[in-house]
Amino acid sequence: VRTRVGIVGAGPAGLLLSQLLHLQGIESVVVERRDRPYVEQRVRAGVLEAGTAQTLREAGVGARMDAEGLPHEGTELRFNGQSHRIDFQELTGRSVLVYGQQEVVKDLIAARLADGADLRFEASDVEVHDIETARPSVTFMHDDNPLRLDCDFVVGADGFHGICRNLVSGLRVAERKYSYSWLGILAEAPPSSDELIYCRHPRGFALHSMRSKTISRMYLQVPADERLDDWSDERIWAELHTRLATDDDSFTLTEGPLLDKGITPMRSFVSTPMQAGRLFLAGDAAHIVPPTGAKGMNLAIADVRLLARAFAAFYTDKRTDLLDEYTTTAALRIWRATHFSWWMTTMLHVDAAGTEFDDQLALSQLEYVAGSRAMATSLAENYTGLPYQAGWSYK
Ligand SMILES: Cc1cc2nc3c(=O)[nH]c(=O)nc-3n(C[C@H](O)[C@H](O)[C@H](O)COP(=O)(O)OP(=O)(O)OC[C@H]3O[C@@H](n4cnc5c(N)ncnc54)[C@H](O)[C@@H]3O)c2cc1C
């Protein structure tokens, strides 16, 4: 099979890149190791920055998102039993959209297939070859047949556990591990609040969020080595009630049957360069952040915006400058999001290995954000998404 861009991985990064390239008349083939139902049902991110939502609209996949997504104009910080609202719209003029990552993936797959795209699900033994030449290739097994995809470029959008990152020679990794994980549940219960609640409690962090008007998504901070089997549904609900309670008892948590439950480790990880010869990395393949700032999928989408523009410049004007600058340009946003995610995480979680000093710093930071318009604006502009163009100010 011959194509221009061979894409490894059908997550949000790989699929959106394929769609953006198609809109510019550039052919691609997507090779994915899982089957389509698995990819479409994987429950993960849910908060879309304003720019992410706009990118999806411009890519022609915004109709269902706009009909079913829940616009959020603010969020709540809860600590010391008190609630403090951060009004995104008033502080920045922007808001976020709550719409599940698996819905974004479904919309992208539907759009690609409607245009006759070549998406190869259930590919096994995927390997990338000859990235230092002008004719790299991807080989894999598909329906028991060995296939070779000859390309001009290969994009590794194969997530954190993919194969492409390790092909980059001279890889530099900057990382931070945390002593806690998130136990996440998806419950068939109407959300107990219209907006997300980020809560710091002496027993640990809790997040109340939602996926729709009937489905709640909630998380609890647990130790990094926690076993899911130790958390019965009853124990999860009891802990959520305790951590999310307010001093004036104004908050009532609605319960419902659990549809999904899992433990997600927390890690900050940035690897550079994001390119080697004709191989480019995008999304979780190159970087991950702890989910507290809701940045992972948004960053993946920002990466492929850059790549789509760089490939378009290459094919229309034979320009290679944007491809050459890809790592440097992408890293600016990646490090901003990495700092924001680390900051939100350390401010809202209780570090069991920490001291009274660490606790008081985190609480002081929360008090400052809740009480200072400047700090609240900083949180709001990072959360709703900084501009894509150079410079961090919308003004
Ligand atoms: C519990 C949780 C909550 C999160 N919440 C948020 C949030 O609120 N907001 C946010 O922005 N982000 C969030 N994230 C992060 C977000 O889900 C990821 O950043 C996002 O999925 C990255 O997209 P991607 O396309 O780069 O990678 P992935 O979605 O991981 O896609 C990679 C794809 O490559 C495939 N693949 C892997 N190896 C191979 C191979 N060898 N050959 C072929 N295919 C391969 C995988 O099967 C997968 O389909 C969350 C993550 C988790 C786990």
Tab-separated table of C-alpha atoms and ligand atoms in Angstrom:
chain	number	residue	atom	x	y	z
A	1	VAL	CA	0.000	0.000	0.000
A	2	ARG	CA	1.331	3.446	-0.895
A	3	THR	CA	0.343	6.653	0.920
A	4	ARG	CA	1.795	10.017	1.809
A	5	VAL	CA	1.525	9.926	5.616
A	6	GLY	CA	1.405	6.641	7.521
A	7	ILE	CA	-0.159	7.185	10.953
A	8	VAL	CA	0.342	4.680	13.769
A	9	GLY	CA	-2.534	4.857	16.301
A	10	ALA	CA	-6.227	5.711	16.027
A	11	GLY	CA	-6.592	7.818	19.153
A	12	PRO	CA	-7.650	11.471	18.978
A	13	ALA	CA	-4.203	12.520	17.669
A	14	GLY	CA	-3.945	10.002	14.809
A	15	LEU	CA	-7.557	10.302	13.693
A	16	LEU	CA	-7.680	14.098	13.784
A	17	LEU	CA	-4.402	14.319	11.877
A	18	SER	CA	-5.813	12.021	9.202
A	19	GLN	CA	-8.927	14.221	8.978
A	20	LEU	CA	-6.985	17.513	8.825
A	21	LEU	CA	-4.675	16.104	6.131
A	22	HIS	CA	-7.666	14.873	4.120
A	23	LEU	CA	-9.187	18.385	4.200
A	24	GLN	CA	-5.970	19.611	2.578
A	25	GLY	CA	-5.936	16.870	-0.035
A	26	ILE	CA	-3.135	14.862	1.624
A	27	GLU	CA	-3.645	11.089	1.732
A	28	SER	CA	-2.962	9.062	4.859
A	29	VAL	CA	-3.509	5.556	6.221
A	30	VAL	CA	-4.139	4.897	9.929
A	31	VAL	CA	-2.856	1.642	11.459
A	32	GLU	CA	-4.358	0.732	14.862
A	33	ARG	CA	-3.700	-2.367	16.918
A	34	ARG	CA	-7.086	-2.474	18.720
A	35	ASP	CA	-10.497	-3.172	17.188
A	36	ARG	CA	-12.928	-0.371	16.402
A	37	PRO	CA	-15.380	-0.994	19.304
A	38	TYR	CA	-12.506	-0.933	21.810
A	39	VAL	CA	-11.175	2.368	20.486
A	40	GLU	CA	-14.659	3.893	20.437
A	41	GLN	CA	-15.520	2.847	23.962
A	42	ARG	CA	-12.307	3.653	25.828
A	43	VAL	CA	-13.384	6.061	28.603
A	44	ARG	CA	-10.778	8.773	29.135
A	45	ALA	CA	-10.704	12.551	28.732
A	46	GLY	CA	-13.754	14.740	28.735
A	47	VAL	CA	-12.857	18.429	28.941
A	48	LEU	CA	-12.289	20.213	25.625
A	49	GLU	CA	-10.520	23.570	25.611
A	50	ALA	CA	-12.278	26.299	23.620
A	51	GLY	CA	-9.591	25.994	20.899
A	52	THR	CA	-9.934	22.198	20.770
A	53	ALA	CA	-13.688	22.485	20.240
A	54	GLN	CA	-13.109	25.084	17.509
A	55	THR	CA	-10.485	22.858	15.844
A	56	LEU	CA	-12.961	19.960	15.755
A	57	ARG	CA	-15.623	22.249	14.251
A	58	GLU	CA	-13.198	23.424	11.581
A	59	ALA	CA	-12.311	19.796	10.883
A	60	GLY	CA	-16.001	19.161	10.126
A	61	VAL	CA	-16.660	16.954	13.163
A	62	GLY	CA	-18.301	19.457	15.519
A	63	ALA	CA	-22.014	18.912	14.880
A	64	ARG	CA	-22.742	16.199	17.475
A	65	MET	CA	-20.251	17.785	19.902
A	66	ASP	CA	-22.171	21.072	19.729
A	67	ALA	CA	-25.530	19.330	20.061
A	68	GLU	CA	-24.609	17.016	22.945
A	69	GLY	CA	-21.571	18.623	24.645
A	70	LEU	CA	-22.081	20.524	27.876
A	71	PRO	CA	-20.610	24.061	27.837
A	72	HIS	CA	-19.047	24.951	31.194
A	73	GLU	CA	-18.485	28.602	31.966
A	74	GLY	CA	-16.716	27.986	35.249
A	75	THR	CA	-15.560	25.459	37.798
A	76	GLU	CA	-15.588	25.053	41.530
A	77	LEU	CA	-12.632	24.741	43.879
A	78	ARG	CA	-13.589	23.181	47.205
A	79	PHE	CA	-11.309	23.088	50.242
A	80	ASN	CA	-11.694	23.465	54.004
A	81	GLY	CA	-15.378	22.591	53.480
A	82	GLN	CA	-15.989	25.789	51.451
A	83	SER	CA	-16.758	26.265	47.750
A	84	HIS	CA	-15.214	28.927	45.517
A	85	ARG	CA	-16.311	29.418	41.922
A	86	ILE	CA	-13.829	30.337	39.182
A	87	ASP	CA	-15.828	32.073	36.458
A	88	PHE	CA	-13.990	31.250	33.209
A	89	GLN	CA	-16.311	33.288	31.032
A	90	GLU	CA	-16.086	36.437	33.113
A	91	LEU	CA	-12.314	36.165	33.596
A	92	THR	CA	-11.286	35.162	30.065
A	93	GLY	CA	-14.330	35.407	27.793
A	94	ARG	CA	-13.966	31.680	27.062
A	95	SER	CA	-15.377	28.436	28.388
A	96	VAL	CA	-14.766	24.692	27.989
A	97	LEU	CA	-16.956	21.966	26.556
A	98	VAL	CA	-17.524	18.673	28.373
A	99	TYR	CA	-17.735	15.949	25.712
A	100	GLY	CA	-16.211	12.485	26.124
A	101	GLN	CA	-13.016	11.588	24.307
A	102	GLN	CA	-14.674	8.402	23.046
A	103	GLU	CA	-17.371	10.555	21.411
A	104	VAL	CA	-14.684	12.653	19.678
A	105	VAL	CA	-13.096	9.402	18.478
A	106	LYS	CA	-16.463	8.058	17.222
A	107	ASP	CA	-17.123	11.295	15.311
A	108	LEU	CA	-13.659	11.230	13.728
A	109	ILE	CA	-13.912	7.565	12.696
A	110	ALA	CA	-17.364	8.159	11.190
A	111	ALA	CA	-16.112	11.190	9.240
A	112	ARG	CA	-12.995	9.388	7.969
A	113	LEU	CA	-14.937	6.302	6.877
A	114	ALA	CA	-17.609	8.439	5.181
A	115	ASP	CA	-14.800	9.881	3.051
A	116	GLY	CA	-13.505	6.413	2.198
A	117	ALA	CA	-10.425	6.564	4.414
A	118	ASP	CA	-8.148	3.565	4.882
A	119	LEU	CA	-8.278	2.808	8.636
A	120	ARG	CA	-6.700	-0.543	9.544
A	121	PHE	CA	-7.992	-1.705	12.918
A	122	GLU	CA	-6.653	-4.859	14.588
A	123	ALA	CA	-3.204	-4.529	13.037
A	124	SER	CA	-0.599	-6.642	14.820
A	125	ASP	CA	3.205	-6.742	14.796
A	126	VAL	CA	3.339	-3.097	13.744
A	127	GLU	CA	6.876	-1.961	12.895
A	128	VAL	CA	8.283	1.246	11.437
A	129	HIS	CA	11.301	1.139	9.089
A	130	ASP	CA	13.768	3.405	7.302
A	131	ILE	CA	12.797	6.658	9.007
A	132	GLU	CA	16.152	8.181	8.089
A	133	THR	CA	15.387	7.764	4.375
A	134	ALA	CA	12.898	9.525	2.068
A	135	ARG	CA	10.833	6.287	1.872
A	136	PRO	CA	9.960	5.137	5.382
A	137	SER	CA	7.477	2.293	5.754
A	138	VAL	CA	5.163	0.650	8.269
A	139	THR	CA	4.756	-3.122	8.244
A	140	PHE	CA	2.030	-5.050	10.059
A	141	MET	CA	-0.200	-8.112	9.979
A	142	HIS	CA	-3.821	-7.499	9.014
A	143	ASP	CA	-6.446	-10.231	8.535
A	144	ASP	CA	-3.592	-12.752	8.629
A	145	ASN	CA	-1.846	-10.976	5.727
A	146	PRO	CA	1.525	-9.251	5.991
A	147	LEU	CA	1.263	-5.670	4.671
A	148	ARG	CA	3.742	-2.933	3.963
A	149	LEU	CA	2.750	0.724	3.897
A	150	ASP	CA	5.224	2.836	1.911
A	151	CYS	CA	5.044	6.494	2.943
A	152	ASP	CA	6.686	9.888	2.643
A	153	PHE	CA	6.350	10.373	6.411
A	154	VAL	CA	5.340	8.322	9.460
A	155	VAL	CA	3.549	9.848	12.445
A	156	GLY	CA	3.724	7.989	15.759
A	157	ALA	CA	0.383	8.805	17.404
A	158	ASP	CA	0.478	5.514	19.266
A	159	GLY	CA	0.078	6.736	22.829
A	160	PHE	CA	2.344	6.392	25.839
A	161	HIS	CA	2.871	2.618	25.455
A	162	GLY	CA	3.395	2.695	21.685
A	163	ILE	CA	6.430	1.656	19.682
A	164	CYS	CA	7.388	4.853	17.880
A	165	ARG	CA	8.970	6.918	20.668
A	166	ASN	CA	11.778	4.412	21.106
A	167	LEU	CA	12.793	4.834	17.453
A	168	VAL	CA	13.906	8.407	18.126
A	169	SER	CA	17.627	8.419	18.709
A	170	GLY	CA	19.080	10.689	21.379
A	171	LEU	CA	15.737	10.841	23.206
A	172	ARG	CA	15.755	13.127	26.259
A	173	VAL	CA	13.143	12.450	28.921
A	174	ALA	CA	12.050	14.832	31.675
A	175	GLU	CA	9.616	13.248	34.111
A	176	ARG	CA	7.968	13.381	37.507
A	177	LYS	CA	6.130	10.520	39.195
A	178	TYR	CA	3.585	11.139	41.941
A	179	SER	CA	2.907	9.078	45.043
A	180	TYR	CA	-0.798	8.795	44.208
A	181	SER	CA	-3.166	7.595	41.481
A	182	TRP	CA	-6.773	8.369	40.520
A	183	LEU	CA	-9.518	5.848	41.104
A	184	GLY	CA	-12.126	6.834	38.500
A	185	ILE	CA	-15.758	5.772	38.220
A	186	LEU	CA	-18.421	6.288	35.606
A	187	ALA	CA	-21.873	6.168	37.199
A	188	GLU	CA	-25.370	6.127	35.815
A	189	ALA	CA	-26.362	9.093	37.948
A	190	PRO	CA	-27.342	12.643	36.983
A	191	PRO	CA	-24.464	15.011	37.848
A	192	SER	CA	-24.799	16.472	41.356
A	193	SER	CA	-23.581	19.858	40.132
A	194	ASP	CA	-23.703	21.705	36.804
A	195	GLU	CA	-19.928	22.259	36.872
A	196	LEU	CA	-16.820	20.287	37.766
A	197	ILE	CA	-15.799	20.356	41.443
A	198	TYR	CA	-12.086	20.066	42.217
A	199	CYS	CA	-11.869	19.255	45.917
A	200	ARG	CA	-8.957	19.066	48.325
A	201	HIS	CA	-9.840	17.221	51.538
A	202	PRO	CA	-7.479	16.108	54.326
A	203	ARG	CA	-8.186	12.497	53.186
A	204	GLY	CA	-7.171	13.338	49.600
A	205	PHE	CA	-8.372	14.861	46.344
A	206	ALA	CA	-11.802	14.223	44.821
A	207	LEU	CA	-13.197	15.368	41.491
A	208	HIS	CA	-16.844	15.508	40.600
A	209	SER	CA	-17.424	15.681	36.849
A	210	MET	CA	-19.833	14.411	34.242
A	211	ARG	CA	-20.120	13.056	30.724
A	212	SER	CA	-23.770	13.896	30.042
A	213	LYS	CA	-26.969	14.927	31.821
A	214	THR	CA	-27.396	11.345	33.052
A	215	ILE	CA	-23.802	10.123	33.531
A	216	SER	CA	-21.418	11.261	36.281
A	217	ARG	CA	-17.656	10.770	36.192
A	218	MET	CA	-15.878	10.954	39.531
A	219	TYR	CA	-12.355	10.438	40.810
A	220	LEU	CA	-10.684	9.821	44.157
A	221	GLN	CA	-7.015	10.196	45.012
A	222	VAL	CA	-5.661	6.803	46.155
A	223	PRO	CA	-2.102	5.628	46.903
A	224	ALA	CA	-0.038	4.861	43.769
A	225	ASP	CA	0.070	1.118	44.470
A	226	GLU	CA	-3.651	0.803	45.352
A	227	ARG	CA	-5.552	-2.339	44.288
A	228	LEU	CA	-8.923	-1.820	42.609
A	229	ASP	CA	-10.248	-4.952	44.348
A	230	ASP	CA	-9.931	-3.152	47.681
A	231	TRP	CA	-12.552	-0.607	46.598
A	232	SER	CA	-16.113	-1.904	46.722
A	233	ASP	CA	-18.794	0.345	45.228
A	234	GLU	CA	-20.007	1.129	48.762
A	235	ARG	CA	-16.532	2.198	49.862
A	236	ILE	CA	-16.150	4.466	46.809
A	237	TRP	CA	-19.464	6.212	47.434
A	238	ALA	CA	-18.744	6.634	51.150
A	239	GLU	CA	-15.363	8.220	50.396
A	240	LEU	CA	-16.844	10.538	47.758
A	241	HIS	CA	-19.530	11.662	50.230
A	242	THR	CA	-16.891	12.390	52.881
A	243	ARG	CA	-14.454	14.272	50.665
A	244	LEU	CA	-17.002	16.312	48.711
A	245	ALA	CA	-19.098	17.369	51.752
A	246	THR	CA	-19.390	21.096	52.480
A	247	ASP	CA	-19.571	22.633	55.972
A	248	ASP	CA	-23.062	24.018	55.305
A	249	ASP	CA	-24.336	20.651	53.951
A	250	SER	CA	-25.450	22.398	50.749
A	251	PHE	CA	-24.044	19.651	48.503
A	252	THR	CA	-25.883	16.375	47.876
A	253	LEU	CA	-24.098	13.650	45.940
A	254	THR	CA	-26.387	11.600	43.703
A	255	GLU	CA	-25.505	7.900	43.515
A	256	GLY	CA	-26.188	5.406	40.727
A	257	PRO	CA	-24.974	2.064	39.342
A	258	LEU	CA	-21.302	2.025	38.321
A	259	LEU	CA	-20.673	1.519	34.585
A	260	ASP	CA	-16.882	1.579	34.748
A	261	LYS	CA	-14.166	1.744	37.363
A	262	GLY	CA	-10.380	1.893	37.052
A	263	ILE	CA	-7.132	3.225	38.481
A	264	THR	CA	-4.995	5.716	36.524
A	265	PRO	CA	-1.406	6.390	37.554
A	266	MET	CA	-0.231	10.008	37.662
A	267	ARG	CA	2.851	11.050	35.801
A	268	SER	CA	4.379	14.042	34.052
A	269	PHE	CA	6.572	12.972	31.131
A	270	VAL	CA	8.040	14.953	28.239
A	271	SER	CA	10.351	13.381	25.669
A	272	THR	CA	12.211	15.327	23.006
A	273	PRO	CA	12.957	15.537	20.174
A	274	MET	CA	9.518	14.718	18.762
A	275	GLN	CA	11.005	13.926	15.351
A	276	ALA	CA	13.707	11.746	13.875
A	277	GLY	CA	14.252	11.792	10.149
A	278	ARG	CA	10.824	11.227	8.608
A	279	LEU	CA	9.164	10.087	11.848
A	280	PHE	CA	7.154	12.591	13.924
A	281	LEU	CA	5.565	11.943	17.325
A	282	ALA	CA	2.234	13.435	18.426
A	283	GLY	CA	0.185	13.344	21.631
A	284	ASP	CA	0.753	10.840	24.433
A	285	ALA	CA	3.460	9.136	22.360
A	286	ALA	CA	5.721	12.056	23.304
A	287	HIS	CA	4.265	13.496	26.514
A	288	ILE	CA	1.766	12.827	29.268
A	289	VAL	CA	0.459	14.977	32.096
A	290	PRO	CA	-1.487	14.075	35.229
A	291	PRO	CA	-5.191	14.499	34.370
A	292	THR	CA	-5.864	17.208	37.006
A	293	GLY	CA	-5.530	20.057	34.483
A	294	ALA	CA	-7.556	18.189	31.781
A	295	LYS	CA	-4.783	18.820	29.269
A	296	GLY	CA	-3.744	15.445	27.724
A	297	MET	CA	-6.154	15.221	24.809
A	298	ASN	CA	-6.039	18.975	24.277
A	299	LEU	CA	-2.253	18.799	23.885
A	300	ALA	CA	-2.535	15.869	21.466
A	301	ILE	CA	-4.854	17.992	19.330
A	302	ALA	CA	-2.521	21.000	19.481
A	303	ASP	CA	0.357	18.783	18.247
A	304	VAL	CA	-1.535	17.557	15.205
A	305	ARG	CA	-2.678	21.070	14.318
A	306	LEU	CA	1.027	21.917	13.984
A	307	LEU	CA	1.809	18.772	12.041
A	308	ALA	CA	-1.109	19.218	9.619
A	309	ARG	CA	0.060	22.760	8.873
A	310	ALA	CA	3.677	21.615	8.443
A	311	PHE	CA	2.727	18.779	6.046
A	312	ALA	CA	0.522	21.170	4.049
A	313	ALA	CA	3.469	23.604	3.691
A	314	PHE	CA	5.635	20.691	2.556
A	315	TYR	CA	3.212	19.399	-0.088
A	316	THR	CA	1.992	22.736	-1.435
A	317	ASP	CA	5.166	24.871	-1.272
A	318	LYS	CA	7.930	22.278	-0.732
A	319	ARG	CA	8.694	24.052	2.559
A	320	THR	CA	10.431	22.022	5.275
A	321	ASP	CA	10.868	24.797	7.860
A	322	LEU	CA	7.669	24.017	9.775
A	323	LEU	CA	8.546	20.318	9.924
A	324	ASP	CA	12.080	21.156	11.071
A	325	GLU	CA	10.750	23.447	13.818
A	326	TYR	CA	8.042	21.041	15.008
A	327	THR	CA	9.676	19.970	18.286
A	328	THR	CA	10.615	23.515	19.264
A	329	THR	CA	7.167	24.920	18.472
A	330	ALA	CA	5.235	22.080	20.111
A	331	ALA	CA	7.421	22.095	23.234
A	332	LEU	CA	6.344	25.634	24.178
A	333	ARG	CA	2.735	24.559	24.689
A	334	ILE	CA	3.678	21.156	26.105
A	335	TRP	CA	5.772	22.706	28.891
A	336	ARG	CA	3.098	25.309	29.670
A	337	ALA	CA	0.518	22.515	30.045
A	338	THR	CA	3.014	20.379	31.972
A	339	HIS	CA	3.551	23.169	34.478
A	340	PHE	CA	-0.179	23.895	34.794
A	341	SER	CA	-1.012	20.212	35.307
A	342	TRP	CA	1.734	19.812	37.935
A	343	TRP	CA	0.569	22.994	39.685
A	344	MET	CA	-3.099	21.903	39.809
A	345	THR	CA	-2.048	18.424	40.930
A	346	THR	CA	0.237	19.461	43.791
A	347	MET	CA	-2.196	22.150	44.963
A	348	LEU	CA	-5.170	19.779	45.124
A	349	HIS	CA	-3.661	16.468	46.281
A	350	VAL	CA	-2.438	15.437	49.705
A	351	ASP	CA	1.061	13.975	49.490
A	352	ALA	CA	1.259	11.184	52.068
A	353	ALA	CA	5.054	11.530	52.007
A	354	GLY	CA	4.759	15.306	52.423
A	355	THR	CA	4.931	17.381	55.583
A	356	GLU	CA	2.811	19.995	57.334
A	357	PHE	CA	4.854	22.532	55.331
A	358	ASP	CA	3.693	21.026	51.990
A	359	ASP	CA	0.062	20.946	53.154
A	360	GLN	CA	0.123	24.565	54.229
A	361	LEU	CA	1.727	25.703	50.960
A	362	ALA	CA	-0.968	23.918	48.946
A	363	LEU	CA	-3.762	25.405	51.057
A	364	SER	CA	-2.218	28.853	50.842
A	365	GLN	CA	-2.093	28.519	47.051
A	366	LEU	CA	-5.782	27.540	46.989
A	367	GLU	CA	-6.723	30.505	49.209
A	368	TYR	CA	-4.778	32.791	46.872
A	369	VAL	CA	-6.488	31.450	43.730
A	370	ALA	CA	-9.906	31.709	45.377
A	371	GLY	CA	-9.271	35.242	46.612
A	372	SER	CA	-7.195	36.908	43.911
A	373	ARG	CA	-8.606	37.886	40.533
A	374	ALA	CA	-5.103	37.701	39.006
A	375	MET	CA	-4.554	34.108	40.199
A	376	ALA	CA	-8.085	33.045	39.260
A	377	THR	CA	-7.518	34.501	35.783
A	378	SER	CA	-4.279	32.564	35.451
A	379	LEU	CA	-6.072	29.318	36.309
A	380	ALA	CA	-8.968	30.158	33.982
A	381	GLU	CA	-6.825	31.042	30.965
A	382	ASN	CA	-4.694	27.905	31.299
A	383	TYR	CA	-7.744	25.701	31.863
A	384	THR	CA	-9.813	27.040	28.958
A	385	GLY	CA	-6.698	26.912	26.759
A	386	LEU	CA	-4.025	29.393	25.791
A	387	PRO	CA	-3.830	30.694	22.210
A	388	TYR	CA	-2.228	28.552	19.524
A	389	GLN	CA	-0.217	31.406	18.058
A	390	ALA	CA	3.057	32.527	19.638
A	391	GLY	CA	2.684	34.354	22.962
A	392	TRP	CA	0.395	33.434	25.795
A	393	SER	CA	-1.935	36.403	25.830
A	394	TYR	CA	-5.242	36.721	24.004
A	395	LYS	CA	-5.079	40.487	24.376
B	1	LIG	C1	-8.572	8.526	33.228
B	1	LIG	C2	-8.055	9.552	32.271
B	1	LIG	C3	-8.645	10.830	32.261
B	1	LIG	C4	-8.192	11.788	31.376
B	1	LIG	N1	-8.810	13.026	31.375
B	1	LIG	C5	-8.437	13.956	30.461
B	1	LIG	C6	-9.147	15.196	30.322
B	1	LIG	O1	-10.122	15.483	31.033
B	1	LIG	N2	-8.734	16.064	29.361
B	1	LIG	C7	-7.694	15.763	28.519
B	1	LIG	O2	-7.375	16.585	27.635
B	1	LIG	N3	-7.006	14.584	28.617
B	1	LIG	C8	-7.348	13.666	29.553
B	1	LIG	N4	-6.707	12.452	29.594
B	1	LIG	C9	-5.602	12.178	28.685
B	1	LIG	C10	-6.080	11.775	27.293
B	1	LIG	O3	-6.975	10.692	27.379
B	1	LIG	C11	-4.870	11.429	26.413
B	1	LIG	O4	-3.949	12.484	26.506
B	1	LIG	C12	-5.285	11.196	24.957
B	1	LIG	O5	-5.890	9.937	24.816
B	1	LIG	C13	-4.054	11.263	24.031
B	1	LIG	O6	-4.442	10.938	22.726
B	1	LIG	P1	-3.434	10.188	21.734
B	1	LIG	O7	-4.172	10.046	20.449
B	1	LIG	O8	-2.137	10.873	21.749
B	1	LIG	O9	-3.161	8.774	22.400
B	1	LIG	P2	-4.144	7.553	22.692
B	1	LIG	O10	-5.534	8.046	22.935
B	1	LIG	O11	-3.477	6.739	23.731
B	1	LIG	O12	-4.168	6.767	21.312
B	1	LIG	C14	-3.085	5.974	20.879
B	1	LIG	C15	-3.611	4.876	19.994
B	1	LIG	O13	-2.503	4.132	19.482
B	1	LIG	C16	-2.805	2.750	19.555
B	1	LIG	N5	-1.548	1.990	19.583
B	1	LIG	C17	-0.699	1.831	20.610
B	1	LIG	N6	0.358	1.067	20.246
B	1	LIG	C18	0.170	0.755	18.944
B	1	LIG	C19	0.901	-0.007	18.005
B	1	LIG	N7	2.057	-0.613	18.349
B	1	LIG	N8	0.422	-0.123	16.758
B	1	LIG	C20	-0.743	0.467	16.400
B	1	LIG	N9	-1.497	1.205	17.251
B	1	LIG	C21	-1.042	1.351	18.509
B	1	LIG	C22	-3.632	2.614	20.818
B	1	LIG	O14	-4.408	1.427	20.824
B	1	LIG	C23	-4.479	3.880	20.744
B	1	LIG	O15	-5.682	3.677	20.050
B	1	LIG	C24	-7.130	11.475	30.485
B	1	LIG	C25	-6.544	10.209	30.494
B	1	LIG	C26	-6.995	9.254	31.369
B	1	LIG	C27	-6.355	7.882	31.356
